[in-house]
Amino acid sequence: MWWTTTTLQTNNRYSDHFLALVFVIYLVVGQLTAAENQWKETTGCPEAFKGRCQCGLRPYGPTGRMSYVTNCTNTNFTTTDILTQMSPQTEVLIFTGNRLQSLPQNLIGQDVTYEKLHTIDLSNNSIQFIRGKSFHNVKTVRVLNLNDNEIIIDEDNFHPRMFSNFLSLEELHLRNAFDNSVHDLDFLDHLWITFNESQLNTLKVLDLNENHIRMSFPSPDMFCALPALQRLHLANNYLTDFTLNLTCLKDLNSVDVSYNFITKLTNRSIALIETGPANYHINVSMNSFRCDCELIDFFLWSKMPDKDIRLDSAEKYRCVYGHPMDNAGRYFDDLSVMDLECFNSVKNDDFRDYISFSYTILTVLVIILAALLTALVYINRDFLSHSWTYLRTGVIAKREYTALEKESKRHNHLNQEVAEVEV
């Protein structure tokens, strides 16, 4: 019977483990359900938010950490007045998909200190104007999202210290954030001044994708006022060259200028790219590369195995057009230097044949022209002879008339002097 007793003990031990596991699962599910119910409850919001917003704990961010979120998405607010009554427990403010035109001063008020607030999402609100003192009481905020708005930065709506109170800001998202009608030079100039004046010394991520940036930046040092910058996003704009000095960005990890209109990168552009820190990434894929002889330096540089820079998505480098014409559509990996010809390049033999043929045609044309002129003169010889005689007679007559006129004037002048003497 000893084996029966042993078996019963073993089974009891497994049963205890199983019950313990079930209990743990019950506790975890209970906590998650409670958190979910708390998120669904609108009673977690202050009175002004109830019925329109949701407030409470929920998993948030890439790690899913439980955070107190105040969420007012697609609630058709036309002002931000309600935000001055936000719960002081708020860690994440989501106020998106509304119909705002401008942000007032002291967006979230001054009466309450939000010591836990780390994220503000104001994307997709049709925001046009941001006051110079809109953002106060935001010293703990690490992420500001202004994507998909219509912000105007011009002479009349320019507040260079717009972001100056974000003492801990690490991510600034401005994808498709600005009004497209603003002239590039003014917009970029003002944006550069804003970066310089706002003292964003902790900023690590700057997203300027999809802002219709067409011109070169006002200075190669456009982003040097952001010394901690690690990721710079400039994709889906209309840039035609790389003109940024990266020497000042010691912590830079990646630059994305994909999906622009860069046709080639000159030696100057390559030198600027190389000013970045060792082993940082740059993505210039999906641009409008013109694959002819002017691309050779960049083509060879992109193939160098011992570069200090990492070219992201290099396998996607592709010719949009070039010379010869069949370069269009080909990937860099399918090209060699010999395939990159100049538009005026012709092989020597062909060039000599072309020159000989051109001289032959020119000589024939000159002979034909001389023959036509000879025939024309012969056919109109009588007319030309009469015309010449008439012209010569007219010239002689005019010369004689002029001589007589001069003689007459001289004679009259002498008679006048004689008359004066007699008087």
mmCIF file of C-alpha atoms in Angstrom, residues 83-402:
data_model
loop_
_atom_site.group_PDB
_atom_site.id
_atom_site.type_symbol
_atom_site.label_atom_id
_atom_site.label_comp_id
_atom_site.label_asym_id
_atom_site.label_seq_id
_atom_site.Cartn_x
_atom_site.Cartn_y
_atom_site.Cartn_z
ATOM 1 C CA LEU A 83 -9.078 71.563 -19.347
ATOM 2 C CA THR A 84 -8.651 73.985 -16.446
ATOM 3 C CA GLN A 85 -10.824 71.556 -14.407
ATOM 4 C CA MET A 86 -8.806 68.436 -15.248
ATOM 5 C CA SER A 87 -8.044 65.954 -12.486
ATOM 6 C CA PRO A 88 -4.667 66.587 -10.813
ATOM 7 C CA GLN A 89 -4.036 62.827 -11.035
ATOM 8 C CA THR A 90 -3.852 63.042 -14.852
ATOM 9 C CA GLU A 91 -0.725 61.568 -16.347
ATOM 10 C CA VAL A 92 -1.850 61.518 -19.990
ATOM 11 C CA LEU A 93 -4.111 64.134 -21.571
ATOM 12 C CA ILE A 94 -5.697 63.128 -24.892
ATOM 13 C CA PHE A 95 -7.696 65.961 -26.417
ATOM 14 C CA THR A 96 -7.958 65.108 -30.123
ATOM 15 C CA GLY A 97 -10.441 65.219 -32.983
ATOM 16 C CA ASN A 98 -12.120 68.403 -31.757
ATOM 17 C CA ARG A 99 -12.823 71.686 -33.528
ATOM 18 C CA LEU A 100 -10.501 74.257 -32.089
ATOM 19 C CA GLN A 101 -9.083 77.323 -33.781
ATOM 20 C CA SER A 102 -6.683 78.612 -31.176
ATOM 21 C CA LEU A 103 -5.156 77.660 -27.854
ATOM 22 C CA PRO A 104 -5.732 80.218 -25.080
ATOM 23 C CA GLN A 105 -3.261 81.372 -22.487
ATOM 24 C CA ASN A 106 -2.743 78.916 -19.624
ATOM 25 C CA LEU A 107 -4.258 75.964 -21.461
ATOM 26 C CA ILE A 108 -4.554 73.742 -18.371
ATOM 27 C CA GLY A 109 -4.794 76.532 -15.829
ATOM 28 C CA GLN A 110 -2.540 77.696 -13.010
ATOM 29 C CA ASP A 111 -4.496 76.745 -9.909
ATOM 30 C CA VAL A 112 -3.556 73.039 -9.938
ATOM 31 C CA THR A 113 -0.063 71.596 -10.188
ATOM 32 C CA TYR A 114 0.094 68.508 -12.398
ATOM 33 C CA GLU A 115 3.069 66.714 -10.950
ATOM 34 C CA LYS A 116 2.372 63.452 -12.821
ATOM 35 C CA LEU A 117 1.428 64.836 -16.264
ATOM 36 C CA HIS A 118 3.898 63.475 -18.819
ATOM 37 C CA THR A 119 1.988 63.417 -22.155
ATOM 38 C CA ILE A 120 -0.232 65.958 -23.928
ATOM 39 C CA ASP A 121 -1.889 64.926 -27.203
ATOM 40 C CA LEU A 122 -3.566 67.815 -29.063
ATOM 41 C CA SER A 123 -3.452 66.263 -32.527
ATOM 42 C CA ASN A 124 -6.130 66.657 -35.202
ATOM 43 C CA ASN A 125 -7.851 69.691 -33.681
ATOM 44 C CA SER A 126 -7.611 72.188 -36.596
ATOM 45 C CA ILE A 127 -5.477 74.431 -34.379
ATOM 46 C CA GLN A 128 -4.289 77.557 -36.212
ATOM 47 C CA PHE A 129 -3.044 79.849 -33.478
ATOM 48 C CA ILE A 130 -1.006 79.132 -30.354
ATOM 49 C CA ARG A 131 -0.570 81.971 -27.897
ATOM 50 C CA GLY A 132 2.803 82.808 -26.492
ATOM 51 C CA LYS A 133 1.669 81.763 -22.997
ATOM 52 C CA SER A 134 -0.568 78.819 -23.919
ATOM 53 C CA PHE A 135 1.710 76.233 -22.371
ATOM 54 C CA HIS A 136 2.231 76.850 -18.663
ATOM 55 C CA ASN A 137 2.243 74.400 -15.793
ATOM 56 C CA VAL A 138 3.871 71.798 -18.077
ATOM 57 C CA LYS A 139 7.305 71.397 -16.542
ATOM 58 C CA THR A 140 6.886 67.598 -16.166
ATOM 59 C CA VAL A 141 5.574 66.956 -19.699
ATOM 60 C CA ARG A 142 7.855 64.739 -21.765
ATOM 61 C CA VAL A 143 5.718 64.252 -24.908
ATOM 62 C CA LEU A 144 3.790 66.937 -26.836
ATOM 63 C CA ASN A 145 1.785 65.866 -29.890
ATOM 64 C CA LEU A 146 0.521 68.569 -32.270
ATOM 65 C CA ASN A 147 0.213 66.376 -35.368
ATOM 66 C CA ASP A 148 -2.365 67.084 -38.086
ATOM 67 C CA ASN A 149 -3.191 70.683 -37.275
ATOM 68 C CA GLU A 150 -3.032 73.930 -39.288
ATOM 69 C CA ILE A 151 -0.711 76.047 -37.166
ATOM 70 C CA ILE A 152 0.208 79.398 -38.686
ATOM 71 C CA ILE A 153 3.626 80.832 -37.913
ATOM 72 C CA ASP A 154 4.097 84.201 -39.610
ATOM 73 C CA GLU A 155 4.877 87.803 -38.689
ATOM 74 C CA ASP A 156 1.452 88.311 -37.107
ATOM 75 C CA ASN A 157 1.341 84.969 -35.297
ATOM 76 C CA PHE A 158 4.862 84.369 -34.129
ATOM 77 C CA HIS A 159 5.716 83.553 -30.521
ATOM 78 C CA PRO A 160 9.370 82.497 -30.393
ATOM 79 C CA ARG A 161 9.120 81.139 -26.814
ATOM 80 C CA MET A 162 6.089 79.001 -27.569
ATOM 81 C CA PHE A 163 7.661 75.868 -26.084
ATOM 82 C CA SER A 164 9.891 77.503 -23.479
ATOM 83 C CA ASN A 165 8.021 76.123 -20.432
ATOM 84 C CA PHE A 166 8.523 72.472 -21.392
ATOM 85 C CA LEU A 167 11.494 71.942 -19.122
ATOM 86 C CA SER A 168 11.452 68.144 -19.516
ATOM 87 C CA LEU A 169 10.205 67.760 -23.093
ATOM 88 C CA GLU A 170 11.734 64.778 -24.890
ATOM 89 C CA GLU A 171 9.406 64.309 -27.892
ATOM 90 C CA LEU A 172 7.840 67.015 -30.060
ATOM 91 C CA HIS A 173 5.536 65.669 -32.768
ATOM 92 C CA LEU A 174 4.740 68.191 -35.522
ATOM 93 C CA ARG A 175 3.780 65.896 -38.414
ATOM 94 C CA ASN A 176 1.511 67.748 -40.861
ATOM 95 C CA ALA A 177 1.115 70.379 -38.145
ATOM 96 C CA PHE A 178 1.527 73.629 -40.071
ATOM 97 C CA ASP A 179 -0.604 75.569 -42.517
ATOM 98 C CA ASN A 180 0.573 74.782 -46.053
ATOM 99 C CA SER A 181 -0.087 78.279 -47.406
ATOM 100 C CA VAL A 182 2.662 79.857 -45.310
ATOM 101 C CA HIS A 183 5.721 80.765 -47.375
ATOM 102 C CA ASP A 184 8.549 78.318 -46.738
ATOM 103 C CA LEU A 185 11.264 80.843 -45.987
ATOM 104 C CA ASP A 186 9.182 82.734 -43.441
ATOM 105 C CA PHE A 187 7.895 79.551 -41.838
ATOM 106 C CA LEU A 188 11.315 77.903 -41.541
ATOM 107 C CA ASP A 189 12.949 81.133 -40.394
ATOM 108 C CA HIS A 190 10.414 81.556 -37.617
ATOM 109 C CA LEU A 191 10.629 77.894 -36.676
ATOM 110 C CA TRP A 192 14.403 78.171 -36.403
ATOM 111 C CA ILE A 193 14.054 81.172 -34.092
ATOM 112 C CA THR A 194 11.462 79.260 -32.040
ATOM 113 C CA PHE A 195 13.884 76.380 -31.501
ATOM 114 C CA ASN A 196 16.613 78.811 -30.490
ATOM 115 C CA GLU A 197 14.423 80.771 -28.074
ATOM 116 C CA SER A 198 12.528 77.886 -26.438
ATOM 117 C CA GLN A 199 15.596 76.213 -24.901
ATOM 118 C CA LEU A 200 14.510 72.650 -25.637
ATOM 119 C CA ASN A 201 17.664 71.218 -24.114
ATOM 120 C CA THR A 202 16.136 67.815 -23.322
ATOM 121 C CA LEU A 203 14.400 67.183 -26.659
ATOM 122 C CA LYS A 204 15.304 63.801 -28.153
ATOM 123 C CA VAL A 205 12.708 63.299 -30.923
ATOM 124 C CA LEU A 206 11.551 65.921 -33.444
ATOM 125 C CA ASP A 207 8.982 64.939 -36.066
ATOM 126 C CA LEU A 208 8.546 67.371 -38.991
ATOM 127 C CA ASN A 209 7.226 64.840 -41.510
ATOM 128 C CA GLU A 210 4.649 65.893 -44.107
ATOM 129 C CA ASN A 211 4.943 69.660 -43.763
ATOM 130 C CA HIS A 212 5.430 70.582 -47.447
ATOM 131 C CA ILE A 213 8.916 71.924 -46.728
ATOM 132 C CA ARG A 214 10.209 72.898 -50.161
ATOM 133 C CA MET A 215 13.144 75.252 -49.661
ATOM 134 C CA SER A 216 16.565 74.802 -48.146
ATOM 135 C CA PHE A 217 16.787 75.460 -44.445
ATOM 136 C CA PRO A 218 17.648 79.043 -43.441
ATOM 137 C CA SER A 219 20.867 77.809 -41.861
ATOM 138 C CA PRO A 220 22.872 74.576 -41.810
ATOM 139 C CA ASP A 221 22.622 74.918 -38.006
ATOM 140 C CA MET A 222 18.809 74.757 -38.095
ATOM 141 C CA PHE A 223 18.631 72.151 -35.316
ATOM 142 C CA CYS A 224 21.744 72.986 -33.311
ATOM 143 C CA ALA A 225 19.610 74.542 -30.567
ATOM 144 C CA LEU A 226 18.453 70.997 -29.739
ATOM 145 C CA PRO A 227 21.680 69.532 -28.289
ATOM 146 C CA ALA A 228 20.106 66.297 -26.994
ATOM 147 C CA LEU A 229 18.349 65.441 -30.279
ATOM 148 C CA GLN A 230 18.517 61.759 -31.160
ATOM 149 C CA ARG A 231 15.907 61.274 -33.906
ATOM 150 C CA LEU A 232 15.067 63.807 -36.622
ATOM 151 C CA HIS A 233 12.173 63.048 -38.985
ATOM 152 C CA LEU A 234 11.926 65.028 -42.249
ATOM 153 C CA ALA A 235 10.236 62.465 -44.491
ATOM 154 C CA ASN A 236 7.475 63.211 -46.994
ATOM 155 C CA ASN A 237 8.480 66.799 -47.683
ATOM 156 C CA TYR A 238 9.804 68.463 -50.856
ATOM 157 C CA LEU A 239 13.489 68.767 -49.984
ATOM 158 C CA THR A 240 15.813 68.692 -52.997
ATOM 159 C CA ASP A 241 19.150 68.494 -51.176
ATOM 160 C CA PHE A 242 20.729 67.772 -47.802
ATOM 161 C CA THR A 243 22.016 71.030 -46.314
ATOM 162 C CA LEU A 244 22.214 70.387 -42.568
ATOM 163 C CA ASN A 245 25.318 70.555 -40.387
ATOM 164 C CA LEU A 246 25.141 67.709 -37.858
ATOM 165 C CA THR A 247 28.360 68.452 -35.969
ATOM 166 C CA CYS A 248 26.401 70.023 -33.119
ATOM 167 C CA LEU A 249 24.181 66.946 -32.552
ATOM 168 C CA LYS A 250 26.471 64.658 -30.573
ATOM 169 C CA ASP A 251 23.718 62.221 -29.536
ATOM 170 C CA LEU A 252 22.102 61.889 -32.953
ATOM 171 C CA ASN A 253 20.941 58.370 -33.728
ATOM 172 C CA SER A 254 18.914 58.743 -36.935
ATOM 173 C CA VAL A 255 17.835 61.205 -39.637
ATOM 174 C CA ASP A 256 14.994 60.374 -41.996
ATOM 175 C CA VAL A 257 14.777 62.319 -45.282
ATOM 176 C CA SER A 258 13.024 59.581 -47.241
ATOM 177 C CA TYR A 259 10.191 60.335 -49.656
ATOM 178 C CA ASN A 260 11.515 63.761 -50.652
ATOM 179 C CA PHE A 261 12.617 65.081 -54.063
ATOM 180 C CA ILE A 262 16.381 64.700 -53.818
ATOM 181 C CA THR A 263 17.746 63.983 -57.306
ATOM 182 C CA LYS A 264 21.379 63.714 -56.291
ATOM 183 C CA LEU A 265 23.657 64.248 -53.323
ATOM 184 C CA THR A 266 26.701 66.345 -54.161
ATOM 185 C CA ASN A 267 30.099 66.040 -52.503
ATOM 186 C CA ARG A 268 29.105 68.958 -50.259
ATOM 187 C CA SER A 269 25.948 67.106 -49.212
ATOM 188 C CA ILE A 270 27.951 63.956 -48.500
ATOM 189 C CA ALA A 271 30.429 65.978 -46.422
ATOM 190 C CA LEU A 272 27.542 67.409 -44.365
ATOM 191 C CA ILE A 273 26.078 63.943 -43.847
ATOM 192 C CA GLU A 274 29.467 62.797 -42.581
ATOM 193 C CA THR A 275 29.517 65.550 -39.936
ATOM 194 C CA GLY A 276 27.132 63.462 -37.814
ATOM 195 C CA PRO A 277 28.356 61.186 -34.993
ATOM 196 C CA ALA A 278 29.792 57.774 -35.790
ATOM 197 C CA ASN A 279 27.345 55.017 -36.694
ATOM 198 C CA TYR A 280 24.232 57.171 -36.784
ATOM 199 C CA HIS A 281 21.558 56.157 -39.310
ATOM 200 C CA ILE A 282 20.322 58.191 -42.263
ATOM 201 C CA ASN A 283 17.495 57.223 -44.588
ATOM 202 C CA VAL A 284 17.471 58.829 -48.052
ATOM 203 C CA SER A 285 15.479 56.074 -49.751
ATOM 204 C CA MET A 286 12.427 56.681 -51.960
ATOM 205 C CA ASN A 287 13.803 59.946 -53.378
ATOM 206 C CA SER A 288 13.770 61.089 -57.006
ATOM 207 C CA PHE A 289 17.294 59.986 -57.889
ATOM 208 C CA ARG A 290 18.498 60.992 -61.365
ATOM 209 C CA CYS A 291 20.924 58.286 -62.356
ATOM 210 C CA ASP A 292 23.464 59.904 -64.668
ATOM 211 C CA CYS A 293 27.124 60.846 -64.350
ATOM 212 C CA GLU A 294 26.384 63.527 -61.739
ATOM 213 C CA LEU A 295 25.292 60.796 -59.304
ATOM 214 C CA ILE A 296 28.581 58.854 -59.549
ATOM 215 C CA ASP A 297 30.191 60.259 -56.380
ATOM 216 C CA PHE A 298 27.148 59.497 -54.231
ATOM 217 C CA PHE A 299 26.702 56.111 -55.920
ATOM 218 C CA LEU A 300 30.289 55.095 -55.109
ATOM 219 C CA TRP A 301 30.041 56.502 -51.579
ATOM 220 C CA SER A 302 26.849 54.537 -50.922
ATOM 221 C CA LYS A 303 28.704 51.342 -51.857
ATOM 222 C CA MET A 304 31.676 51.955 -49.556
ATOM 223 C CA PRO A 305 31.769 49.201 -46.908
ATOM 224 C CA ASP A 306 33.755 51.108 -44.268
ATOM 225 C CA LYS A 307 31.592 54.214 -43.803
ATOM 226 C CA ASP A 308 30.968 55.553 -40.305
ATOM 227 C CA ILE A 309 27.365 56.239 -41.334
ATOM 228 C CA ARG A 310 24.670 53.595 -41.707
ATOM 229 C CA LEU A 311 22.425 53.992 -44.735
ATOM 230 C CA ASP A 312 18.963 52.694 -43.880
ATOM 231 C CA SER A 313 16.919 50.970 -46.606
ATOM 232 C CA ALA A 314 19.813 51.234 -49.075
ATOM 233 C CA GLU A 315 18.315 48.327 -50.992
ATOM 234 C CA LYS A 316 15.415 50.659 -51.897
ATOM 235 C CA TYR A 317 17.591 53.311 -53.593
ATOM 236 C CA ARG A 318 16.066 53.536 -57.036
ATOM 237 C CA CYS A 319 16.412 55.674 -60.166
ATOM 238 C CA VAL A 320 13.351 57.691 -61.136
ATOM 239 C CA TYR A 321 15.002 58.811 -64.372
ATOM 240 C CA GLY A 322 18.514 59.213 -65.750
ATOM 241 C CA HIS A 323 20.811 58.754 -68.711
ATOM 242 C CA PRO A 324 20.611 56.529 -70.594
ATOM 243 C CA MET A 325 16.841 56.427 -70.405
ATOM 244 C CA ASP A 326 16.698 52.755 -69.467
ATOM 245 C CA ASN A 327 18.221 53.633 -66.070
ATOM 246 C CA ALA A 328 14.759 54.758 -65.009
ATOM 247 C CA GLY A 329 13.227 52.282 -62.583
ATOM 248 C CA ARG A 330 16.480 50.452 -61.850
ATOM 249 C CA TYR A 331 17.729 49.917 -58.301
ATOM 250 C CA PHE A 332 21.240 50.954 -57.283
ATOM 251 C CA ASP A 333 22.070 47.308 -56.656
ATOM 252 C CA ASP A 334 21.485 46.632 -60.368
ATOM 253 C CA LEU A 335 23.716 49.471 -61.594
ATOM 254 C CA SER A 336 27.426 49.952 -62.176
ATOM 255 C CA VAL A 337 29.389 53.161 -62.655
ATOM 256 C CA MET A 338 29.531 52.464 -66.391
ATOM 257 C CA ASP A 339 25.746 52.734 -66.525
ATOM 258 C CA LEU A 340 25.816 56.345 -65.310
ATOM 259 C CA GLU A 341 26.415 58.446 -68.405
ATOM 260 C CA CYS A 342 26.260 62.186 -68.985
ATOM 261 C CA PHE A 343 23.513 63.649 -71.109
ATOM 262 C CA ASN A 344 26.106 65.057 -73.551
ATOM 263 C CA SER A 345 28.344 61.987 -73.568
ATOM 264 C CA VAL A 346 28.948 60.288 -76.925
ATOM 265 C CA LYS A 347 31.470 57.620 -77.742
ATOM 266 C CA ASN A 348 34.553 58.935 -79.592
ATOM 267 C CA ASP A 349 33.932 57.093 -82.863
ATOM 268 C CA ASP A 350 30.320 58.130 -82.894
ATOM 269 C CA PHE A 351 31.310 61.680 -82.075
ATOM 270 C CA ARG A 352 33.801 61.841 -84.981
ATOM 271 C CA ASP A 353 31.222 60.379 -87.336
ATOM 272 C CA TYR A 354 28.693 62.892 -86.074
ATOM 273 C CA ILE A 355 31.112 65.822 -86.676
ATOM 274 C CA SER A 356 32.029 64.569 -90.183
ATOM 275 C CA PHE A 357 28.403 64.168 -91.114
ATOM 276 C CA SER A 358 27.608 67.658 -89.788
ATOM 277 C CA TYR A 359 30.414 69.239 -91.850
ATOM 278 C CA THR A 360 29.244 67.416 -94.970
ATOM 279 C CA ILE A 361 25.689 68.627 -94.552
ATOM 280 C CA LEU A 362 26.892 72.176 -93.888
ATOM 281 C CA THR A 363 29.084 72.187 -97.028
ATOM 282 C CA VAL A 364 26.226 70.926 -99.193
ATOM 283 C CA LEU A 365 23.915 73.607 -97.785
ATOM 284 C CA VAL A 366 26.476 76.371 -98.510
ATOM 285 C CA ILE A 367 26.906 75.155 -102.140
ATOM 286 C CA ILE A 368 23.135 75.040 -102.640
ATOM 287 C CA LEU A 369 22.768 78.546 -101.183
ATOM 288 C CA ALA A 370 25.507 79.922 -103.490
ATOM 289 C CA ALA A 371 23.887 78.303 -106.541
ATOM 290 C CA LEU A 372 20.495 79.777 -105.659
ATOM 291 C CA LEU A 373 21.983 83.254 -105.238
ATOM 292 C CA THR A 374 23.791 82.963 -108.604
ATOM 293 C CA ALA A 375 20.610 81.864 -110.354
ATOM 294 C CA LEU A 376 18.643 84.671 -108.728
ATOM 295 C CA VAL A 377 21.163 87.299 -109.875
ATOM 296 C CA TYR A 378 21.209 85.917 -113.450
ATOM 297 C CA ILE A 379 17.415 85.858 -113.765
ATOM 298 C CA ASN A 380 17.096 89.439 -112.520
ATOM 299 C CA ARG A 381 20.178 90.811 -114.267
ATOM 300 C CA ASP A 382 18.277 93.449 -116.324
ATOM 301 C CA PHE A 383 16.392 94.695 -113.275
ATOM 302 C CA LEU A 384 19.556 94.804 -111.239
ATOM 303 C CA SER A 385 21.397 96.665 -114.044
ATOM 304 C CA HIS A 386 18.646 99.297 -114.370
ATOM 305 C CA SER A 387 18.433 99.627 -110.610
ATOM 306 C CA TRP A 388 22.151 100.120 -110.365
ATOM 307 C CA THR A 389 22.115 102.762 -113.131
ATOM 308 C CA TYR A 390 19.222 104.586 -111.455
ATOM 309 C CA LEU A 391 20.909 104.448 -108.099
ATOM 310 C CA ARG A 392 24.223 105.703 -109.460
ATOM 311 C CA THR A 393 22.502 108.555 -111.384
ATOM 312 C CA GLY A 394 20.613 109.587 -108.255
ATOM 313 C CA VAL A 395 23.775 109.616 -106.199
ATOM 314 C CA ILE A 396 25.613 111.736 -108.808
ATOM 315 C CA ALA A 397 22.667 114.161 -109.096
ATOM 316 C CA LYS A 398 22.437 114.542 -105.344
ATOM 317 C CA ARG A 399 26.158 115.196 -105.164
ATOM 318 C CA GLU A 400 25.941 117.913 -107.875
ATOM 319 C CA TYR A 401 22.890 119.479 -106.203
ATOM 320 C CA THR A 402 24.718 119.598 -102.889
#
